[in-house]
Amino acid sequence: MELFWFIIIAIVLTTFFILDGYDFGTGIIHLFFAKEEKDKEVIAKAAGLFWDSNEVWLVAGGGLMFMAFPTYYASVFSGFYLPLILVLWLIIFRAIGLELRGQFDYPMWKSIWDKSFGVASLLMALFFGIGLGNIVRGVNLGGVENGVSMYEAHYFFLPLWNDGFSPSGVHPGVIDWFTVIIGLIAVVTLAIHGANWIRLKTNASINEQLKKVTFRLSMTLIALTIFSLLVWHVINPSPFGNFADHPIYIVFPLIYLTGITGLFFAPTDWLRFCSSSLVIIGGITSSLASIFPVILPSTNDLNDALTIYNTTTSEYGLSVAVGWVILGILLVAVYTVVQKKLLGGKIDDMDYGH
Amino acid sequence: MEDMIFYDRLQFAFTITFHYLFPQLTMGLSLIIVYFKWQYLRTQTETYNDAARFFMKIFAINFTMGVVTGIPMEFQFGTNWAKFSELTGGIIGQTLAMEGTFSFFLESSFLALFIFGEKLMGQKLHLLTGFLVFLGSWASGYFILATNAWMQHPVGYEILANGKFVLTHFSALFSNPWLLPAFLHNQMASVVTSSFVVASIGAFYLLSESNVAYGKLFLRTGILFGLVSSLLVAFPTGDWNAKNVAKHQPAAFAAMEGIFETEEGGAEIVLIGQPNMVEKKLDNKIAVPNVLSFLTYQEWDKQVIGMNEFDPNELPDNIPALYYSYHMMVGLGTIFIAVMVLAAFLLWRKKLYSTAPLLWVILFLFPFPYIANITGWYVAELGRQPYLVHGLLRTIEGISPTVSSGNTLFTLLGFVGLYLLLGLLFLLLVGKTIYTGPHPQKH
């Protein structure tokens, strides 16, 4: 039952990163590459039409995690207090940037909200990557000092950064050089994903240029991925142990590899978008598989890591929710198909009667 | 610990107060938009369709504000109230996750279609998407109030040896006696808010002699919805809620009503007075004997237990705030009924559009339903104190053990600054939309 809920939440959150991921990506592309007003407008629209229905996946994922793994939700949300609140503020700046830019026709007004959308998207991609880095690295659960656990075993609090940005000590901060690498991987991946979305949904004049950009970004992604694997052993003494114990997990890195290959060879806009989605799916699932069934490793010897088994609620609560979550996901699938179908096609070809 | 809990409570109160400004309008407005759209299909009068489009713009701005200020609410359970989340997540996580899965998805998927899809799908489907947005926003309110109802009146649970609450009866969450009255009261109150906003914009157009045809339509519609909803807010839904509080939270009820001493032979209803917490009595009071007993129990001489008879640890920790919130809510509700009845009467006698003084009153009355609704929310939340889960889990036991008050103060100030900016932008955008007016669509 715990495994079922772990999978459901992983699917919901991965879907969030695929759907809202292209919003983040369009923001990053918007910030660095969109120079002409008509491109800026069409790119903002490619994200603006969908961001709120994409963001719902985060709300649903958070709610389901709250319900199924309350101890984990409480521990992680209070432990990563500062970065999470920063993410909340970024969500606000990104959304209002998208919604406000078209409201007044002054260049300065547009430029302020374009920056708000772009910078917030970039930072959110970075922070989510850093967050994933923290989860695989683990934290000082229970806040052990001089061999004494300061809090209950599963509570902790991380500062934004600590001395030397070192990931290997007992007191890492949220931001260290390892988590920054994972953060950069997320930024590059989502930038590629966003570029693919723009090419799929628009006839923007920068689409030719984006072809070159995604090629260079894809090469960067490969370099960063290899580098992260080389330094993986710094934070985990048996870096690939989980994959050796459970050979089936190798399917997740293979998804990642398939996605990377697709970035270079996919023949159509649609398949290219699927490829970058596969990179996201593969990246998240491989990271989770490397620590599973742990969902937050402990960097001290006193307290046990958090697993899907020691952070959950009652069997009854979990099983009764299975019924409604299946119904809910079916409904969501219907809404999503109806919405994407009716608002399908290229953004700039359409007349929305607005 | 004391200042930790102070900042945590202040932050939650501030962010939820600001957040609730937006959904209370969208819930009621979605109903009125569906009405306009339906009238358009029925009568084929373009004015109705223009009205639907015009309020859809205001709806969309509100919705965005509601979403971006609502996401922090869910996060804050974990960030600032980690112990509470850990202990009760297995139960209220159910209703919160259902809100996301069933209603928020419905609302936001179909809102995009309703705003951008009119030409793509034809008028009947457009009405249907509008209806689905309405359904989604009301379902959201339902699940949020189901969550709150469980905190007010916990049902269907069991407490394990480690203090964790686990669910034993899923259906109990939705047959909670607290839920239905609270939900209906809340929804009617949100219709009051949006009716006053619609009527106020109508009064503005009439008084400024711009968009006069729309002004008359908005005024008429606002008064139609406002009359019905302001009556329903008071009776039966408000009355039903008060009886519920008297039954399940007697200490909160005594504090709301300002009853310190238990009176023999029935309790008086307090119209005016100031709680004096030092001498434990009500100063300067004007009260009508026996009416409270009758309203609550339908018996003139039934006892209402006063605050002085409760264990001080069981009394709400801010009695004056609770008392004033409740009396403001009730007082404003009475004013709304009076204004709406008068306006409806003049409308019937065909004199409303030329009665400038009343139009001015309607124009400037629109902030007050917001105030009434927020004080109403305060009544529920202050009344539940000193508990998070009434009778079972104290507020002090629910905060995050590792987050220091400095961090909470820092993020509180951040939210204050950010929400100030959001509020200004919101007023600018809505002001611009109203100023531009519901011009007919260019074809």
Short mmCIF file of C-alpha atoms in Angstrom, two decimals, chain B residues 251 254-256 258 260 275 277 280 307 312 315-325 382:
data_model
loop_
_atom_site.label_atom_id
_atom_site.label_comp_id
_atom_site.label_asym_id
_atom_site.label_seq_id
_atom_site.Cartn_x
_atom_site.Cartn_y
_atom_site.Cartn_z
CA ALA B 251 -17.25 28.14 25.67
CA ALA B 254 -20.54 32.26 25.43
CA ALA B 255 -17.56 34.34 24.28
CA MET B 256 -19.17 35.20 20.92
CA GLY B 258 -20.55 38.14 25.40
CA PHE B 260 -19.94 36.12 31.28
CA PRO B 275 -15.95 42.78 27.19
CA MET B 277 -11.51 40.98 30.79
CA LYS B 280 -15.00 39.50 33.75
CA MET B 307 -17.72 32.15 30.40
CA PRO B 312 -9.91 29.29 31.98
CA LEU B 315 -11.76 29.46 27.04
CA PRO B 316 -10.74 31.05 23.73
CA ASP B 317 -7.54 33.03 24.32
CA ASN B 318 -8.74 36.27 22.72
CA ILE B 319 -12.30 36.80 23.89
CA PRO B 320 -12.65 40.48 22.88
CA ALA B 321 -11.48 39.72 19.31
CA LEU B 322 -13.96 36.87 19.08
CA TYR B 323 -16.80 38.92 20.56
CA TYR B 324 -16.21 41.93 18.29
CA SER B 325 -15.76 39.77 15.19
CA LEU B 382 -10.84 32.24 17.28
#
